[in-house]
Amino acid sequence: MDQGSKSINISADEGVILQKIFRHGPINRADLAKEAGFSRSKVSGLVTDLLFRDILSETNRPGSCHGKWKDLDINQHLGYLVGIDIGTTSVDVSLADCSCSLMEHQFEASNVNDGPEIVLGQATNLLEEILQSQNVKKADILGIGVGIPGPVRFPSGEVIGGQFTPGWEGHKIQEILSKDFPGAVIMTENDANLMAVGSFNEGLAQNTDNFIFVKIGTGIGAGVFCGGQLYRGATSCAGHIGHTCVDLAGPVCRCGNKGCLEAKAGGLAIAEIAEAAAAEGKSKLLMRLKNENRGRLTAVQVGEAAARQDQIAQSIIIGSAALIGSVLAGVVNLHNPELIVLGGGVSKLGDLFLAEIRREVLKRTYSYTTIGLRIGISPINDTVGVIGATHFIRDWIFLMEGKPLSLAL
Amino acid sequence: MDQGSKSINISADEGVILQKIFRHGPINRADLAKEAGFSRSKVSGLVTDLLFRDILSETNRPGSCHGKWKDLDINQHLGYLVGIDIGTTSVDVSLADCSCSLMEHQFEASNVNDGPEIVLGQATNLLEEILQSQNVKKADILGIGVGIPGPVRFPSGEVIGGQFTPGWEGHKIQEILSKDFPGAVIMTENDANLMAVGSFNEGLAQNTDNFIFVKIGTGIGAGVFCGGQLYRGATSCAGHIGHTCVDLAGPVCRCGNKGCLEAKAGGLAIAEIAEAAAAEGKSKLLMRLKNENRGRLTAVQVGEAAARQDQIAQSIIIGSAALIGSVLAGVVNLHNPELIVLGGGVSKLGDLFLAEIRREVLKRTYSYTTIGLRIGISPINDTVGVIGATHFIRDWIFLMEGKPLSLAL
């Protein structure tokens, strides 16, 4: 591994121990043995070594009482973890300790079209502010996980395509960032994939092995979990459900095809349909909102108008949700998930949006596939990306992500 | 494991050794160590024990030359493996040795609607004929893998739903068969899942970790591989792509919904559309074929007419392929497979059918998702089901399938 100097050699058995600690938090040796399926003496040997190497530490968990042995946790003084979530119109940066406890989260508006140097520069500035305010030294950063709103080759971090991240194609995020953070392990992933990781670790999808995280923002993309692991597909492109064609005669999409789900039902599409409706005088409320907003509307404004019973806004929301639901029906029939988590800005459109997606999914799927299927909105929507980025880089450093389902080298 | 008396205790490390031997065939100790990622001495210890327990045997592979050590293989005298593939209109039975080498394969027409007792009785009769002709004793059968054309709970083998297998719902196949074969380990799976397993082990999908097998027969279903393992989903229902709605105003499907892919583009739909066209006098060739066939047509006959340049038949085939392609586009965007294998009776419809599916998939997917995507027709179409059933039961007995991606107990 040449992505930084902080790489830590962990054996397969040690990886199992760490994975259980990451999942269950501070834990005693007996429970650890049970969870890992190892003998008590094997756990004892592994733990002694991990303590000696300062990877684990012993803690006094309030209320825990297991004789002479204290609970075990990751050594929080090992270093810090950074999550960077680059969106189409914003950049989020967070700092966490080795337990992935968020210490500080900052964000600002950005434009992905400005290219990697400018946008990663914004992220670096935000990070340096956070480091200063938290009194953390650059050299103490163990790793940085980065999400970008487009496909990225794993594990090299090379941006693929570039339709969604113009100017980024072929750039390797980790190489750019490593100039400023030479001591840190840096890895890049697609943003929806990281949101799925965040949701699996701290969101709705905890203890859910088979689920889909759907990010509905400017674009529409998904992160796919199979058997408790992020599934990346053959060429790191799994989850591109926003580019399933729903109308061959539809508008041209950012990806170059026609009538993609995202071009018909994403945040931009909702805003454009509402702007057109306002221009045609169909809705007084949308007209007023548009005038107040220098002739533009956002999907969130359309959602607010719908919540205020504007019928045109409601029909736009329902139209978008119905299309998203029709594509998710195909997703459900193939993947048979336990859960679909909706995140991203447009997921805040409210109950009408969620209800229509649910209805459409149930109408278009095999009944036994949806027994027990839950569809919900991410409760940690604003931070799920950076939380995912933090867990992603921690798992990479300590577990090499366990055994990745698909490693496109 | 109470599914039979032949269960064999294999440790996790031994499982790795067996998995490599199953994958690579006879192999020497040095290559085995390399493939398994174990030390030479560790492999030596494991192999000695597996030889002592008669699970492995040493072979003289022609041309192999590795000093004093012979190649290692599964002990073919351990017992025999049976594959049963129950289709909607046929039942296939095969016998194989422990290397999964097919010894004999028999099939006959059947009707899944006759229910489990009658259809499994047909399978049992075929199997007893094969045992007699091969001079194999019932007691020497190690395991029986069974595929049925509908969803089945894994690993219990309980048939779910019953829309596609009327009269089978709630029955546990392994309990019924174990009356006749009390000494064998018996496990049941969905037929498309087993075809995917067959394709992974001996078909187009060898060495392909991420792929989809699509069975296009009376119904349309898929088997999904993620990271080299069969993926079953949250409730053993993954792969039900035939019940993705493509036309809300379409015909009622066997599943109870309206306008499912299968109801619009499956084998029965193709035949019915062609029969209607013949009745309306649109195609002389289809009319003649229909009259020769007591007023009925089959999808294969429509394919033959298309191959003879009948334009109505061609347009029916293209219409079906376009719908299948449109659903597969969603599959590709989500799963990002390396390969889609088409199997089942309708997949024999010829180049026109395949070409239209390919075109539709490429038209409706994100371009970077299809870089390197192959779409091909299964070359072992007639036996892929029983081959899959044989590998499935062998993996279950010796490997517990490794670590299943999703074990819905």
XYZ file of N, CA, C and O in Angstrom, chain A residues 167-279:
452
model
N -13.969 17.853 -15.873
C -12.627 18.297 -15.521
C -11.909 17.370 -14.554
O -10.717 17.544 -14.281
N -12.625 16.389 -14.014
C -12.021 15.489 -13.022
C -11.552 14.175 -13.644
O -10.801 13.425 -13.018
N -11.998 13.868 -14.858
C -11.727 12.551 -15.440
C -10.236 12.249 -15.478
O -9.430 13.066 -15.931
N -9.874 11.080 -15.029
C -8.484 10.642 -15.072
C -7.664 11.120 -13.889
O -6.574 10.610 -13.638
N -8.165 12.118 -13.153
C -7.437 12.573 -11.969
C -7.550 11.535 -10.860
O -8.579 10.887 -10.706
N -6.468 11.394 -10.095
C -6.510 10.517 -8.929
C -6.557 11.402 -7.683
O -5.564 12.057 -7.335
N -7.707 11.401 -7.039
C -7.954 12.298 -5.904
C -6.865 12.137 -4.847
O -6.338 13.113 -4.300
N -6.524 10.859 -4.576
C -5.575 10.643 -3.476
C -4.199 11.243 -3.777
O -3.523 11.733 -2.874
N -3.827 11.251 -5.067
C -2.524 11.850 -5.412
C -2.535 13.361 -5.180
O -1.558 13.944 -4.703
N -3.664 13.998 -5.536
C -3.760 15.455 -5.360
C -3.718 15.819 -3.881
O -2.933 16.669 -3.450
N -4.527 15.129 -3.085
C -4.613 15.464 -1.659
C -3.343 15.097 -0.897
O -3.017 15.708 0.121
N -2.643 14.071 -1.381
C -1.473 13.610 -0.623
C -0.346 14.649 -0.625
O 0.552 14.592 0.209
N -0.398 15.623 -1.557
C 0.603 16.692 -1.510
C 0.463 17.489 -0.218
O 1.450 17.879 0.395
N -0.797 17.735 0.185
C -1.026 18.499 1.417
C -0.998 17.633 2.669
O -0.760 18.132 3.771
N -1.295 16.338 2.506
C -1.368 15.446 3.670
C -0.546 14.196 3.390
O -1.096 13.096 3.250
N 0.781 14.359 3.321
C 1.627 13.253 2.871
C 1.619 12.069 3.837
O 1.933 10.954 3.433
N 1.268 12.294 5.078
C 1.324 11.204 6.048
C 0.047 10.402 6.144
O 0.001 9.384 6.845
N -1.004 10.827 5.448
C -2.312 10.187 5.630
C -2.591 9.171 4.526
O -2.148 9.325 3.393
N -3.328 8.114 4.889
C -3.852 7.177 3.895
C -5.093 7.832 3.289
O -6.007 8.221 4.022
N -5.134 7.970 1.976
C -6.257 8.668 1.337
C -6.912 7.727 0.323
O -6.227 7.104 -0.485
N -8.223 7.587 0.427
C -8.956 6.738 -0.520
C -10.215 7.465 -0.975
O -10.807 8.231 -0.223
N -10.625 7.177 -2.210
C -11.773 7.864 -2.799
C -12.856 6.856 -3.175
O -12.557 5.724 -3.553
N -14.092 7.285 -3.073
C -15.233 6.452 -3.444
C -16.326 7.334 -4.039
O -16.308 8.557 -3.870
N -17.255 6.703 -4.711
C -18.453 7.393 -5.149
C -19.273 7.853 -3.940
O -19.350 7.151 -2.936
N -19.893 9.028 -4.027
C -20.581 9.584 -2.853
C -21.755 8.720 -2.379
O -21.931 8.531 -1.173
N -22.536 8.185 -3.303
C -23.672 7.353 -2.883
C -23.176 6.078 -2.182
O -23.791 5.609 -1.217
N -22.046 5.545 -2.656
C -21.465 4.383 -1.976
C -21.100 4.730 -0.536
O -21.355 3.954 0.393
N -20.494 5.906 -0.337
C -20.105 6.302 1.023
C -21.338 6.566 1.894
O -21.326 6.274 3.089
N -22.389 7.108 1.301
C -23.618 7.317 2.075
C -24.196 5.979 2.522
O -24.731 5.854 3.625
N -24.086 4.970 1.661
C -24.526 3.629 2.052
C -23.680 3.130 3.229
O -24.211 2.589 4.204
N -22.370 3.356 3.166
C -21.487 2.942 4.266
C -21.862 3.694 5.555
O -21.925 3.101 6.635
N -22.145 4.987 5.432
C -22.556 5.773 6.593
C -23.857 5.257 7.189
O -24.001 5.122 8.404
N -24.788 4.939 6.320
C -26.089 4.453 6.762
C -25.962 3.076 7.422
O -26.665 2.774 8.391
N -25.060 2.249 6.900
C -24.830 0.910 7.456
C -24.221 0.994 8.856
O -24.527 0.188 9.733
N -23.359 1.994 9.068
C -22.656 2.083 10.343
C -23.401 2.898 11.398
O -23.367 2.559 12.575
N -24.045 3.983 10.967
C -24.667 4.847 11.976
C -26.079 5.285 11.616
O -26.691 6.050 12.354
N -26.620 4.832 10.502
C -27.927 5.317 10.072
C -28.998 4.247 10.115
O -28.929 3.290 10.889
N -29.994 4.391 9.236
C -31.143 3.481 9.213
C -30.753 2.038 8.937
O -31.476 1.121 9.312
N -29.627 1.825 8.276
C -29.287 0.488 7.782
C -28.407 -0.317 8.737
O -27.833 -1.335 8.342
N -28.310 0.143 9.994
C -27.489 -0.626 10.932
C -28.035 -2.056 11.044
O -29.245 -2.266 11.111
N -27.138 -3.023 11.083
C -27.510 -4.440 11.162
C -28.367 -4.903 9.981
O -29.135 -5.847 10.100
N -28.253 -4.225 8.867
C -29.026 -4.585 7.678
C -28.038 -4.990 6.586
O -27.324 -4.154 6.050
N -27.994 -6.279 6.294
C -26.963 -6.773 5.378
C -27.252 -6.442 3.916
O -26.323 -6.240 3.134
N -28.521 -6.436 3.545
C -28.875 -6.268 2.137
C -29.779 -5.052 1.981
O -30.963 -5.109 2.298
N -29.201 -3.953 1.532
C -30.009 -2.732 1.393
C -29.439 -1.851 0.289
O -28.338 -2.081 -0.208
N -30.228 -0.853 -0.069
C -29.842 0.111 -1.103
C -29.976 1.513 -0.518
O -31.005 1.829 0.089
N -28.945 2.326 -0.657
C -29.049 3.743 -0.309
C -29.221 4.516 -1.609
O -28.390 4.405 -2.513
N -30.291 5.288 -1.709
C -30.542 6.056 -2.932
C -30.348 7.531 -2.632
O -31.053 8.099 -1.793
N -29.368 8.119 -3.285
C -29.137 9.553 -3.141
C -29.900 10.277 -4.247
O -29.651 10.058 -5.432
N -30.828 11.135 -3.843
C -31.616 11.888 -4.814
C -31.304 13.362 -4.615
O -31.799 13.999 -3.692
N -30.395 13.876 -5.433
C -30.033 15.286 -5.362
C -30.104 15.853 -6.762
O -31.068 15.593 -7.485
N -29.080 16.595 -7.152
C -28.994 17.022 -8.544
C -29.073 15.774 -9.425
O -29.837 15.709 -10.381
N -28.282 14.793 -9.074
C -28.333 13.506 -9.759
C -29.031 12.470 -8.898
O -29.430 12.742 -7.756
N -29.175 11.268 -9.442
C -29.750 10.153 -8.684
C -28.782 8.983 -8.789
O -28.437 8.554 -9.892
N -28.310 8.492 -7.645
C -27.382 7.362 -7.650
C -27.637 6.498 -6.434
O -28.310 6.919 -5.490
N -27.079 5.285 -6.445
C -27.329 4.371 -5.333
C -26.043 3.710 -4.866
O -25.110 3.508 -5.643
N -26.011 3.396 -3.575
C -24.982 2.534 -3.000
C -25.627 1.212 -2.655
O -26.730 1.183 -2.101
N -24.969 0.108 -3.008
C -25.573 -1.220 -2.914
C -24.830 -2.052 -1.872
O -23.607 -2.198 -1.968
N -25.537 -2.579 -0.885
C -24.930 -3.512 0.067
C -25.470 -4.920 -0.177
O -26.672 -5.125 -0.296
N -24.561 -5.871 -0.271
C -24.912 -7.286 -0.409
C -24.197 -8.052 0.698
O -22.969 -7.983 0.799
N -24.936 -8.768 1.524
C -24.300 -9.580 2.555
C -23.413 -8.770 3.493
O -22.368 -9.248 3.927
N -23.833 -7.556 3.830
C -23.089 -6.745 4.788
C -21.854 -6.069 4.234
O -21.040 -5.548 4.985
N -21.719 -6.057 2.895
C -20.557 -5.416 2.281
C -20.977 -4.524 1.122
O -21.917 -4.844 0.389
N -20.245 -3.432 0.960
C -20.470 -2.568 -0.201
C -20.159 -3.355 -1.467
O -19.110 -3.972 -1.592
N -21.088 -3.328 -2.411
C -20.901 -4.020 -3.681
C -20.607 -2.984 -4.769
O -21.395 -2.061 -4.974
N -19.481 -3.141 -5.449
C -19.044 -2.125 -6.408
C -19.274 -2.506 -7.873
O -19.192 -1.651 -8.741
N -19.515 -3.787 -8.137
C -19.713 -4.209 -9.521
C -18.403 -4.463 -10.238
O -17.317 -4.343 -9.665
N -18.533 -4.796 -11.526
C -17.372 -5.237 -12.298
C -16.401 -4.097 -12.563
O -15.189 -4.302 -12.598
N -16.903 -2.869 -12.758
C -16.017 -1.749 -13.102
C -16.289 -0.544 -12.203
O -16.249 0.604 -12.669
N -16.543 -0.814 -10.923
C -16.783 0.243 -9.924
C -17.958 1.132 -10.298
O -18.009 2.291 -9.887
N -18.892 0.622 -11.085
C -20.013 1.450 -11.542
C -21.370 0.970 -11.026
O -22.407 1.441 -11.508
N -21.397 0.043 -10.084
C -22.694 -0.416 -9.569
C -23.459 0.763 -8.976
O -22.868 1.709 -8.456
N -24.782 0.691 -9.070
C -25.635 1.696 -8.429
C -25.998 2.890 -9.288
O -26.641 3.813 -8.796
N -25.660 2.863 -10.572
C -25.972 4.021 -11.425
C -27.417 4.013 -11.902
O -27.687 4.155 -13.110
N -28.341 3.903 -10.958
C -29.753 3.758 -11.322
C -30.338 5.038 -11.908
O -31.373 4.988 -12.562
N -29.682 6.173 -11.686
C -30.182 7.431 -12.251
C -30.099 7.464 -13.760
O -30.729 8.303 -14.408
N -29.330 6.534 -14.331
C -29.149 6.544 -15.783
C -29.840 5.381 -16.462
O -29.506 4.988 -17.574
N -30.841 4.840 -15.771
C -31.760 3.914 -16.413
C -32.769 4.752 -17.183
O -33.370 5.676 -16.643
N -32.916 4.421 -18.459
C -33.803 5.207 -19.321
C -35.263 4.947 -18.952
O -35.690 3.799 -18.853
N -36.017 6.014 -18.736
C -37.450 5.860 -18.478
C -38.289 6.449 -19.615
O -39.510 6.330 -19.608
N -37.637 7.068 -20.584
C -38.374 7.710 -21.679
C -37.408 7.962 -22.831
O -36.648 8.924 -22.810
N -37.470 7.074 -23.844
C -36.500 7.183 -24.946
C -36.621 8.509 -25.686
O -35.679 8.949 -26.335
N -37.774 9.159 -25.560
C -37.961 10.456 -26.218
C -37.741 11.602 -25.231
O -38.042 12.753 -25.538
N -37.200 11.281 -24.063
C -37.052 12.276 -23.007
C -35.875 13.209 -23.231
O -35.158 13.106 -24.228
N -35.682 14.142 -22.299
C -34.608 15.126 -22.427
C -33.221 14.486 -22.372
O -33.051 13.415 -21.792
N -32.251 15.162 -22.971
C -30.877 14.671 -22.931
C -30.335 14.823 -21.509
O -30.518 15.846 -20.867
N -29.676 13.768 -21.051
C -29.156 13.717 -19.678
C -27.688 14.162 -19.665
O -27.021 14.174 -20.706
N -27.183 14.506 -18.475
C -25.761 14.843 -18.336
C -24.870 13.731 -18.869
O -23.737 13.958 -19.298
N -25.370 12.477 -18.808
C -24.535 11.331 -19.195
C -24.443 11.184 -20.708
O -23.656 10.381 -21.207
N -25.287 11.934 -21.440
C -25.256 11.855 -22.895
C -26.417 11.064 -23.469
O -26.756 11.226 -24.641
N -27.028 10.194 -22.671
C -28.199 9.444 -23.144
C -29.456 10.312 -23.069
O -29.421 11.432 -22.577
N -30.561 9.728 -23.536
C -31.836 10.455 -23.509
C -32.786 9.839 -22.494
O -32.882 8.621 -22.397
N -33.503 10.695 -21.783
C -34.619 10.223 -20.961
C -34.224 9.409 -19.750
O -34.992 8.563 -19.292
N -33.015 9.632 -19.214
C -32.609 8.941 -17.992
C -33.518 9.366 -16.834
O -34.045 10.483 -16.822
N -33.642 8.482 -15.852
C -34.418 8.787 -14.648
C -34.007 10.134 -14.072
O -34.853 10.968 -13.740
N -32.709 10.355 -13.943
C -32.192 11.588 -13.350
C -32.605 12.834 -14.137
O -32.934 13.870 -13.550
N -32.617 12.703 -15.481
C -32.984 13.852 -16.326
C -34.477 14.147 -16.272
O -34.913 15.250 -16.586
N -35.262 13.141 -15.861
C -36.715 13.320 -15.800
C -37.215 13.569 -14.377
O -38.296 14.123 -14.195
N -36.443 13.120 -13.367
C -36.994 13.125 -12.004
C -36.018 13.613 -10.949
O -36.389 13.677 -9.772
N -34.781 13.974 -11.309
C -33.805 14.459 -10.334
C -34.131 15.877 -9.888
O -35.102 16.491 -10.358
N -33.313 16.409 -8.996
C -33.562 17.738 -8.444
C -33.621 18.823 -9.505
O -34.504 19.697 -9.486
N -32.720 18.778 -10.453
C -32.715 19.780 -11.526
C -33.975 19.681 -12.375
O -34.564 20.691 -12.754
N -34.385 18.434 -12.673
C -35.577 18.233 -13.494
C -36.808 18.786 -12.791
O -37.637 19.475 -13.408
N -36.926 18.518 -11.489
C -38.068 19.026 -10.717
C -38.097 20.561 -10.797
O -39.143 21.166 -11.049
N -36.913 21.165 -10.595
C -36.842 22.630 -10.625
C -37.218 23.166 -11.999
O -37.985 24.133 -12.131
N -36.724 22.522 -13.053
C -36.999 23.019 -14.408
C -38.473 22.882 -14.782
O -39.053 23.773 -15.407
N -39.056 21.761 -14.398
C -40.492 21.563 -14.693
C -41.306 22.630 -13.951
O -42.246 23.215 -14.503
N -40.911 22.918 -12.709
C -41.638 23.918 -11.915
C -41.435 25.317 -12.488
O -42.380 26.121 -12.540
N -40.215 25.606 -12.942
C -39.963 26.920 -13.555
C -40.836 27.114 -14.792
O -41.406 28.187 -15.018
N -40.937 26.037 -15.601
C -41.760 26.118 -16.808
C -43.227 26.333 -16.443
O -43.927 27.146 -17.064
N -43.683 25.602 -15.410
C -45.086 25.743 -14.974
C -45.338 27.169 -14.483
O -46.403 27.758 -14.751
N -44.348 27.735 -13.758
C -44.481 29.109 -13.259
C -44.513 30.084 -14.433
O -45.337 31.004 -14.474
N -43.645 29.863 -15.408
C -43.586 30.760 -16.574
C -44.905 30.736 -17.335
O -45.327 31.745 -17.909
